[in-house]
Every structure is written in structure tokens, then in C-alpha cells.
mmCIF file of C-alpha atoms in Angstrom:
data_model
loop_
_atom_site.group_PDB
_atom_site.id
_atom_site.type_symbol
_atom_site.label_atom_id
_atom_site.label_comp_id
_atom_site.label_asym_id
_atom_site.label_seq_id
_atom_site.Cartn_x
_atom_site.Cartn_y
_atom_site.Cartn_z
ATOM 1 C CA MET A 143 -71.273 -12.674 30.461
ATOM 2 C CA LYS A 144 -71.658 -12.565 26.451
ATOM 3 C CA LYS A 145 -71.134 -8.460 27.302
ATOM 4 C CA ASN A 146 -68.465 -9.239 28.967
ATOM 5 C CA MET A 147 -66.131 -12.259 26.581
ATOM 6 C CA TYR A 148 -67.283 -9.217 23.848
ATOM 7 C CA ALA A 149 -65.820 -5.892 25.967
ATOM 8 C CA TRP A 150 -62.175 -8.554 26.302
ATOM 9 C CA CYS A 151 -62.044 -8.751 23.319
ATOM 10 C CA VAL A 152 -62.163 -5.150 21.701
ATOM 11 C CA LEU A 153 -59.660 -3.811 24.873
ATOM 12 C CA LEU A 154 -57.586 -6.826 23.119
ATOM 13 C CA SER A 155 -57.908 -5.880 19.814
ATOM 14 C CA ILE A 156 -57.489 -2.052 20.442
ATOM 15 C CA LEU A 157 -54.036 -3.199 22.863
ATOM 16 C CA PHE A 158 -52.593 -5.368 19.955
ATOM 17 C CA LEU A 159 -53.290 -2.890 16.872
ATOM 18 C CA SER A 160 -51.520 0.039 19.209
ATOM 19 C CA CYS A 161 -49.298 -2.226 19.852
ATOM 20 C CA ASN A 162 -48.644 -2.787 16.605
ATOM 21 C CA LYS A 163 -49.031 0.781 15.360
ATOM 22 C CA GLN A 164 -46.365 1.493 17.900
ATOM 23 C CA GLU A 165 -43.570 -1.003 16.884
ATOM 24 C CA ARG A 166 -44.163 0.884 12.887
ATOM 25 C CA SER A 167 -43.795 4.029 14.161
ATOM 26 C CA THR A 168 -40.712 2.832 16.063
ATOM 27 C CA SER A 169 -39.411 0.775 13.390
ATOM 28 C CA VAL A 170 -39.656 4.275 11.252
ATOM 29 C CA HIS A 171 -38.335 6.527 13.845
ATOM 30 C CA TYR A 172 -35.514 4.294 13.506
ATOM 31 C CA LEU A 173 -34.770 5.217 9.635
ATOM 32 C CA GLN A 174 -35.730 9.032 10.543
ATOM 33 C CA ARG A 175 -33.268 9.180 12.994
ATOM 34 C CA VAL A 176 -29.991 7.597 10.555
ATOM 35 C CA ASP A 177 -31.114 10.132 8.253
ATOM 36 C CA SER A 178 -30.673 12.730 11.263
ATOM 37 C CA LEU A 179 -26.536 11.057 11.440
ATOM 38 C CA LEU A 180 -25.601 11.231 8.271
ATOM 39 C CA LEU A 181 -27.043 14.976 7.742
ATOM 40 C CA LEU A 182 -24.590 15.120 10.902
ATOM 41 C CA ASN A 183 -22.011 12.302 8.858
ATOM 42 C CA ASN A 184 -22.266 10.015 11.466
ATOM 43 C CA ILE A 185 -22.138 6.857 10.048
ATOM 44 C CA GLU A 186 -20.744 4.332 11.381
ATOM 45 C CA VAL A 187 -23.378 4.758 14.236
ATOM 46 C CA ALA A 188 -26.019 5.278 11.228
ATOM 47 C CA LYS A 189 -24.688 2.269 10.541
ATOM 48 C CA ARG A 190 -25.646 -0.070 13.676
ATOM 49 C CA THR A 191 -29.005 1.688 13.700
ATOM 50 C CA LEU A 192 -30.188 -0.086 10.787
ATOM 51 C CA ASP A 193 -28.567 -3.370 11.442
ATOM 52 C CA SER A 194 -30.708 -2.536 14.611
ATOM 53 C CA ILE A 195 -33.678 -2.146 12.620
ATOM 54 C CA HIS A 196 -33.676 -6.209 12.167
ATOM 55 C CA VAL A 197 -32.767 -7.545 14.724
ATOM 56 C CA LEU A 198 -36.083 -5.016 16.842
ATOM 57 C CA PHE A 199 -38.305 -5.782 14.217
ATOM 58 C CA PRO A 200 -37.540 -8.526 12.515
ATOM 59 C CA GLN A 201 -41.595 -8.936 11.490
ATOM 60 C CA GLU A 202 -40.973 -5.444 9.417
ATOM 61 C CA VAL A 203 -40.455 -6.890 5.951
ATOM 62 C CA GLU A 204 -40.649 -2.873 4.547
ATOM 63 C CA GLU A 205 -39.172 -1.704 7.022
ATOM 64 C CA ARG A 206 -36.226 -3.635 6.614
ATOM 65 C CA LYS A 207 -36.053 -3.441 3.040
ATOM 66 C CA LYS A 208 -35.888 0.436 3.227
ATOM 67 C CA ALA A 209 -33.253 -0.299 5.850
ATOM 68 C CA LEU A 210 -31.371 -2.805 3.555
ATOM 69 C CA LEU A 211 -30.784 -0.230 0.169
ATOM 70 C CA LYS A 212 -29.722 2.649 2.845
ATOM 71 C CA LYS A 213 -27.254 0.841 3.899
ATOM 72 C CA TYR A 214 -25.901 -0.179 0.448
ATOM 73 C CA GLU A 215 -26.283 4.026 0.084
ATOM 74 C CA ILE A 216 -24.361 4.799 2.962
ATOM 75 C CA GLU A 217 -21.341 1.830 1.108
ATOM 76 C CA GLU A 218 -22.140 3.784 -1.610
ATOM 77 C CA LEU A 219 -21.260 6.934 -0.283
ATOM 78 C CA GLU A 220 -18.110 5.650 1.577
ATOM 79 C CA LEU A 221 -16.862 4.133 -1.432
ATOM 80 C CA GLU A 222 -17.337 7.362 -3.646
ATOM 81 C CA ARG A 223 -15.265 9.402 -1.172
ATOM 82 C CA ASN A 224 -12.385 6.811 -0.958
ATOM 83 C CA PHE A 225 -12.653 6.632 -4.108
ATOM 84 C CA ILE A 226 -12.231 10.028 -4.926
ATOM 85 C CA PHE A 227 -9.676 10.302 -2.287
ATOM 86 C CA TYR A 228 -6.867 7.518 -4.142
ATOM 87 C CA ASP A 229 -7.583 9.939 -7.177
ATOM 88 C CA SER A 230 -6.417 12.429 -5.416
ATOM 89 C CA ILE A 231 -2.661 10.777 -4.710
ATOM 90 C CA ILE A 232 -3.018 8.500 -8.539
ATOM 91 C CA ARG A 233 -3.268 12.398 -9.578
ATOM 92 C CA VAL A 234 0.027 14.090 -7.049
ATOM 93 C CA LYS A 235 1.985 11.152 -7.496
ATOM 94 C CA GLN A 236 1.652 10.617 -10.985
ATOM 95 C CA THR A 237 2.174 14.709 -11.325
ATOM 96 C CA VAL A 238 6.051 13.775 -9.336
ATOM 97 C CA ILE A 239 7.024 11.417 -10.762
ATOM 98 C CA ASP A 240 6.434 12.823 -14.056
ATOM 99 C CA SER A 241 8.508 15.575 -12.567
ATOM 100 C CA ILE A 242 11.181 13.525 -11.959
ATOM 101 C CA GLU A 243 10.885 10.345 -14.594
ATOM 102 C CA HIS A 244 14.069 12.058 -16.450
ATOM 103 C CA PHE A 245 16.434 10.117 -14.242
ATOM 104 C CA PHE A 246 16.410 7.318 -14.657
ATOM 105 C CA VAL A 247 15.915 5.600 -18.050
ATOM 106 C CA VAL A 248 15.038 1.451 -19.135
ATOM 107 C CA LYS A 249 18.102 -1.512 -18.353
ATOM 108 C CA ALA A 250 19.224 -3.560 -20.742
ATOM 109 C CA ASP A 251 18.024 -6.736 -19.011
ATOM 110 C CA SER A 252 14.916 -5.416 -18.664
ATOM 111 C CA PHE A 253 13.487 -7.921 -21.363
ATOM 112 C CA TYR A 254 14.862 -10.957 -19.713
ATOM 113 C CA ARG A 255 12.924 -9.994 -16.334
ATOM 114 C CA GLY A 256 9.369 -9.849 -17.322
ATOM 115 C CA GLU A 257 9.017 -6.459 -16.778
ATOM 116 C CA ARG A 258 10.525 -2.697 -17.201
ATOM 117 C CA VAL A 259 13.383 -2.412 -14.446
ATOM 118 C CA TYR A 260 14.974 1.387 -14.550
ATOM 119 C CA GLU A 261 18.074 2.608 -13.268
ATOM 120 C CA HIS A 262 19.300 6.000 -12.498
ATOM 121 C CA PHE A 263 20.537 7.616 -15.348
ATOM 122 C CA MET A 264 24.152 8.085 -13.516
ATOM 123 C CA GLN A 265 23.968 4.502 -12.989
ATOM 124 C CA ALA A 266 23.931 3.417 -16.422
ATOM 125 C CA ARG A 267 26.693 5.623 -17.069
ATOM 126 C CA MET A 268 28.630 4.943 -15.158
ATOM 127 C CA PHE A 269 31.920 2.121 -15.985
ATOM 128 C CA PRO A 270 31.919 -0.645 -14.162
ATOM 129 C CA LYS A 271 33.109 -0.513 -10.597
ATOM 130 C CA THR A 272 32.491 -1.878 -7.319
ATOM 131 C CA SER A 273 29.794 0.023 -6.456
ATOM 132 C CA LEU A 274 26.258 0.186 -4.815
ATOM 133 C CA LYS A 275 24.048 -0.204 -7.634
ATOM 134 C CA LEU A 276 19.752 -0.282 -7.365
ATOM 135 C CA ASP A 277 17.571 -0.828 -10.101
ATOM 136 C CA VAL A 278 13.381 -0.743 -9.592
ATOM 137 C CA THR A 279 11.131 -2.295 -11.436
ATOM 138 C CA GLU A 280 7.864 -0.448 -12.852
ATOM 139 C CA LYS A 281 5.467 -1.939 -9.937
ATOM 140 C CA GLY A 282 7.631 -0.104 -7.191
ATOM 141 C CA THR A 283 10.094 -3.384 -6.266
ATOM 142 C CA LEU A 284 13.422 -2.354 -5.842
ATOM 143 C CA ASN A 285 16.483 -4.493 -6.105
ATOM 144 C CA MET A 286 20.263 -3.633 -4.527
ATOM 145 C CA SER A 287 23.225 -4.973 -4.936
ATOM 146 C CA SER A 288 27.100 -4.905 -3.585
ATOM 147 C CA ILE A 289 29.881 -5.422 -6.607
ATOM 148 C CA TYR A 290 32.865 -6.072 -5.892
ATOM 149 C CA SER A 291 35.853 -6.185 -9.238
ATOM 150 C CA GLY A 292 39.358 -6.397 -8.790
ATOM 151 C CA ASN A 293 42.671 -8.531 -8.846
ATOM 152 C CA PHE A 294 41.813 -10.689 -6.461
ATOM 153 C CA PRO A 295 38.157 -12.674 -4.981
ATOM 154 C CA LEU A 296 37.525 -11.545 -1.487
ATOM 155 C CA LYS A 297 34.630 -13.972 -1.084
ATOM 156 C CA TYR A 298 32.986 -12.456 1.515
ATOM 157 C CA THR A 299 29.793 -12.623 3.583
ATOM 158 C CA THR A 300 29.031 -9.657 4.668
ATOM 159 C CA MET A 301 28.808 -5.762 3.963
ATOM 160 C CA LEU A 302 29.820 -3.286 6.745
ATOM 161 C CA ILE A 303 27.665 0.456 5.835
ATOM 162 C CA SER A 304 29.571 2.716 8.297
ATOM 163 C CA SER A 305 29.519 6.647 9.365
ATOM 164 C CA LYS A 306 30.898 8.612 12.214
ATOM 165 C CA GLY A 307 32.448 5.663 14.012
ATOM 166 C CA VAL A 308 28.426 3.753 13.315
ATOM 167 C CA PHE A 309 27.893 0.921 11.196
ATOM 168 C CA ILE A 310 25.393 -1.438 10.216
ATOM 169 C CA GLN A 311 25.799 -4.989 9.025
ATOM 170 C CA LEU A 312 24.766 -6.962 6.352
ATOM 171 C CA GLU A 313 24.693 -10.702 5.576
ATOM 172 C CA GLU A 314 25.809 -12.226 1.874
ATOM 173 C CA GLN A 315 22.846 -14.320 0.797
ATOM 174 C CA SER A 316 24.544 -17.218 -0.283
ATOM 175 C CA SER A 317 21.922 -18.537 -3.201
ATOM 176 C CA ARG A 318 22.037 -14.725 -5.019
ATOM 177 C CA LEU A 319 26.527 -14.936 -5.110
ATOM 178 C CA TYR A 320 27.191 -14.541 -8.041
ATOM 179 C CA THR A 321 30.516 -14.297 -8.953
ATOM 180 C CA PHE A 322 33.045 -14.578 -12.036
ATOM 181 C CA ARG A 323 36.025 -14.037 -13.755
ATOM 182 C CA ASP A 324 36.856 -11.963 -16.434
ATOM 183 C CA GLY A 325 40.706 -12.362 -17.716
ATOM 184 C CA ASP A 326 42.737 -10.762 -14.024
ATOM 185 C CA THR A 327 39.777 -8.834 -13.218
ATOM 186 C CA TYR A 328 37.632 -10.761 -10.183
ATOM 187 C CA TRP A 329 33.607 -9.926 -10.165
ATOM 188 C CA GLU A 330 31.728 -10.914 -7.533
ATOM 189 C CA ILE A 331 27.485 -9.503 -6.177
ATOM 190 C CA VAL A 332 25.705 -9.834 -3.870
ATOM 191 C CA ASN A 333 22.141 -9.195 -4.229
ATOM 192 C CA TYR A 334 20.586 -8.319 -0.184
ATOM 193 C CA ASN A 335 16.660 -9.197 0.327
ATOM 194 C CA GLU A 336 13.663 -6.109 0.917
ATOM 195 C CA LYS A 337 14.830 -5.820 4.873
ATOM 196 C CA ASN A 338 18.746 -5.045 4.309
ATOM 197 C CA VAL A 339 17.656 -2.413 1.265
ATOM 198 C CA GLN A 340 16.153 -1.086 3.392
ATOM 199 C CA ASP A 341 18.072 -0.920 6.397
ATOM 200 C CA ALA A 342 20.842 -0.243 3.985
ATOM 201 C CA LEU A 343 18.919 3.193 2.809
ATOM 202 C CA SER A 344 18.096 4.291 5.691
ATOM 203 C CA PHE A 345 21.498 4.415 6.786
ATOM 204 C CA ILE A 346 22.685 6.054 3.452
ATOM 205 C CA ASN A 347 20.242 8.911 4.252
ATOM 206 C CA GLN A 348 20.538 8.952 7.966
ATOM 207 C CA PHE A 349 24.421 10.026 7.417
ATOM 208 C CA LYS A 350 23.871 11.557 3.616
ATOM 209 C CA GLN A 351 25.911 14.269 4.175
ATOM 210 C CA GLU A 352 28.527 12.176 5.647
ATOM 211 C CA THR A 353 31.327 10.367 4.902
ATOM 212 C CA ILE A 354 29.926 6.763 4.201
ATOM 213 C CA GLU A 355 32.571 4.091 4.105
ATOM 214 C CA ILE A 356 31.416 -0.085 2.859
ATOM 215 C CA THR A 357 33.720 -2.754 3.738
ATOM 216 C CA LEU A 358 33.399 -5.881 2.284
ATOM 217 C CA GLN A 359 34.797 -8.826 4.128
ATOM 218 C CA GLY A 360 35.725 -12.354 3.625
ATOM 219 C CA GLN A 361 38.850 -14.116 2.999
ATOM 220 C CA LYS A 362 39.319 -10.858 2.395
ATOM 221 C CA LYS A 363 38.573 -7.294 2.979
ATOM 222 C CA TYR A 364 38.256 -4.264 0.993
ATOM 223 C CA SER A 365 36.872 -0.948 0.915
ATOM 224 C CA PHE A 366 35.404 2.201 -0.240
ATOM 225 C CA ILE A 367 33.837 4.872 -0.095
ATOM 226 C CA LEU A 368 30.247 6.221 -0.753
ATOM 227 C CA ASN A 369 31.212 9.844 -2.493
ATOM 228 C CA ASN A 370 28.378 12.630 -3.967
ATOM 229 C CA GLU A 371 27.382 11.431 -6.967
ATOM 230 C CA ASP A 372 27.053 7.812 -5.634
ATOM 231 C CA LYS A 373 24.530 9.068 -2.738
ATOM 232 C CA ASN A 374 22.614 11.031 -4.593
ATOM 233 C CA ARG A 375 22.090 8.400 -6.969
ATOM 234 C CA ILE A 376 21.046 5.601 -4.079
ATOM 235 C CA ILE A 377 19.083 7.474 -2.262
ATOM 236 C CA SER A 378 16.662 9.172 -5.619
ATOM 237 C CA THR A 379 16.603 6.192 -6.878
ATOM 238 C CA TRP A 380 14.750 4.594 -3.613
ATOM 239 C CA TYR A 381 12.553 7.899 -2.879
ATOM 240 C CA TYR A 382 11.447 6.743 -6.974
ATOM 241 C CA ALA A 383 10.418 3.380 -6.007
ATOM 242 C CA THR A 384 8.594 5.216 -2.947
ATOM 243 C CA LEU A 385 6.137 6.967 -5.922
ATOM 244 C CA LEU A 386 5.758 4.447 -7.783
ATOM 245 C CA GLN A 387 5.058 1.625 -5.039
ATOM 246 C CA GLU A 388 2.576 3.851 -3.857
ATOM 247 C CA TYR A 389 1.134 5.030 -7.262
ATOM 248 C CA ASN A 390 0.439 1.654 -8.350
ATOM 249 C CA PHE A 391 -0.849 0.701 -4.310
ATOM 250 C CA ALA A 392 -2.959 3.425 -5.348
ATOM 251 C CA LYS A 393 -4.069 2.468 -8.539
ATOM 252 C CA THR A 394 -4.836 -0.540 -7.305
ATOM 253 C CA GLN A 395 -7.108 0.834 -4.630
ATOM 254 C CA HIS A 396 -8.814 3.002 -7.376
ATOM 255 C CA ASN A 397 -9.549 0.022 -8.830
ATOM 256 C CA ILE A 398 -11.151 -2.018 -6.373
ATOM 257 C CA ILE A 399 -13.417 0.228 -5.644
ATOM 258 C CA ASN A 400 -14.803 0.980 -8.625
ATOM 259 C CA SER A 401 -15.652 -2.783 -8.969
ATOM 260 C CA LYS A 402 -17.335 -2.833 -5.587
ATOM 261 C CA ILE A 403 -19.294 0.854 -6.738
ATOM 262 C CA ALA A 404 -20.049 -1.345 -9.879
ATOM 263 C CA ARG A 405 -21.532 -4.665 -7.841
ATOM 264 C CA LEU A 406 -23.520 -1.749 -5.083
ATOM 265 C CA ARG A 407 -25.225 -0.522 -8.089
ATOM 266 C CA GLU A 408 -26.699 -3.254 -9.436
ATOM 267 C CA LYS A 409 -27.462 -4.651 -6.043
ATOM 268 C CA ASN A 410 -29.876 -1.445 -5.836
ATOM 269 C CA LYS A 411 -31.409 -2.363 -9.138
ATOM 270 C CA LYS A 412 -32.892 -5.232 -7.874
#
């Protein structure tokens, strides 16, 4: 009887050790599989495989530590790739910005707005007149105003932009309407919100080879034509604003990724 009990104990011990050995070898196999997946650049599957080690082998402390460190390494690799990507975007955008920035000058009222604001040099030298005017901040925020000056007030609430029988209508933002009188000349200035600006510029860009008419409608109506110089400065300012937005976005992402890489490297040291 005692011999039978002893035999059973030996058999159970062998089975237990065999199971533990199999479990350890399986967790090691998962880690090896991760290395193979990384060689194939299959990063998402590699990360899921590492996560499965924590679920399938909760008692394997050492293997789970290795899995965690490997996860940090993968995350750092991804961040480094994104860092290089945004670094290249910054360089490209900076080159293009440098090539066209001589067309833009800093507006005189930049000091009062708290940041540098640019306008196209053709606009800066324009004698005050009825027109569409744009400026852009150093971060790429675009502002558009319709400016009317004449011998009578319009009190306009709508601006139509039309070409070849097609038009879009921009509603005046009453809280942003500015009016004044200089001698016999009436001035009315309306600033438009971002959606209106984008709609207007998309339309002007689409019909830039055609005649574009601007009509201000209120108690009275007044129309004027955008000449080629007007269209060029408007589209150029829009393009410059887009470049500045993309450049600043890439720079922000670049700095965020750099900070994340530094934090991950600190974790790897622990």
C-alpha cells in the first residue's frame, strides 16, 4: 500500500514538473514569436501577443517582466518612427514657407493682437477701398473681412460671391460688425467666422480663372469685381495660412513624441 502511495506521489510530481516546464516553455515561445513578428514589421500582432502573456501566464513573473520591457521597446520604436516622420514634415514645410514668406509683411496692429500677424504685401500697399481682406497669424489662424467704403451706408447683412451663375452666400456676424464715418465716407467692416472663410476661399479658388463678383446686400446693395491681383493675394494668403497650420501641428506633435520617448526611456531604466 505504502509502495503504491509512493509511486502515485512520484507520478504526480513528474506530471506537475512536466506541466510547469511546458508552461514556461510556452511563455518563452510567445516571446520568441514576438521577435519573429517584429522582423516582419507586424507590430500590432506583436503587441497583442505580449498582452496575451499577462493573461495566459499570470504566475510567470519573470516572463511578464520581459514582456513589459519588450512592449516599452516596441512603443519607443513606434514613437521614433513618428518622430522621424514629423521631423521630415517640419523640414519640408519650413523650406516651402521660407520660399514664399517674402510675399508677406507683419501688420502694424500685431502688437495689439499679442502675436505676429501677416498680410500679403500687395494688400499692405493697397489704398483703403472696398474689398476682401485677409491676414494670418504666425500659428496659421486665418481672418477674413469684407470692407465697404462709400458715400452712403449699406448696413449690409449678407455677402454674395458669384461666378458664372453660381454663388455662395455669407451671413454677416452682427456681433463682429464695425461701422464708422470719416467725413463724407461711410465705412462698414464685417469679420467672418472660420466656416464662412473656408467656404469663401474654396469658391474663389475654384473660380480663380473666371470673373468673380462680390455683392454686399443690406438696406442698399453694392457690387465689385475681384481683379487678378485680388484673387492672387487672397489665394496666396490662404495657402500660406495652410502651410503655417501644418508646420505648427507637426512641430507640436514632434515635441509631444519627444517627451513620450523620454518618459519611456525612464521606465526602461527602472
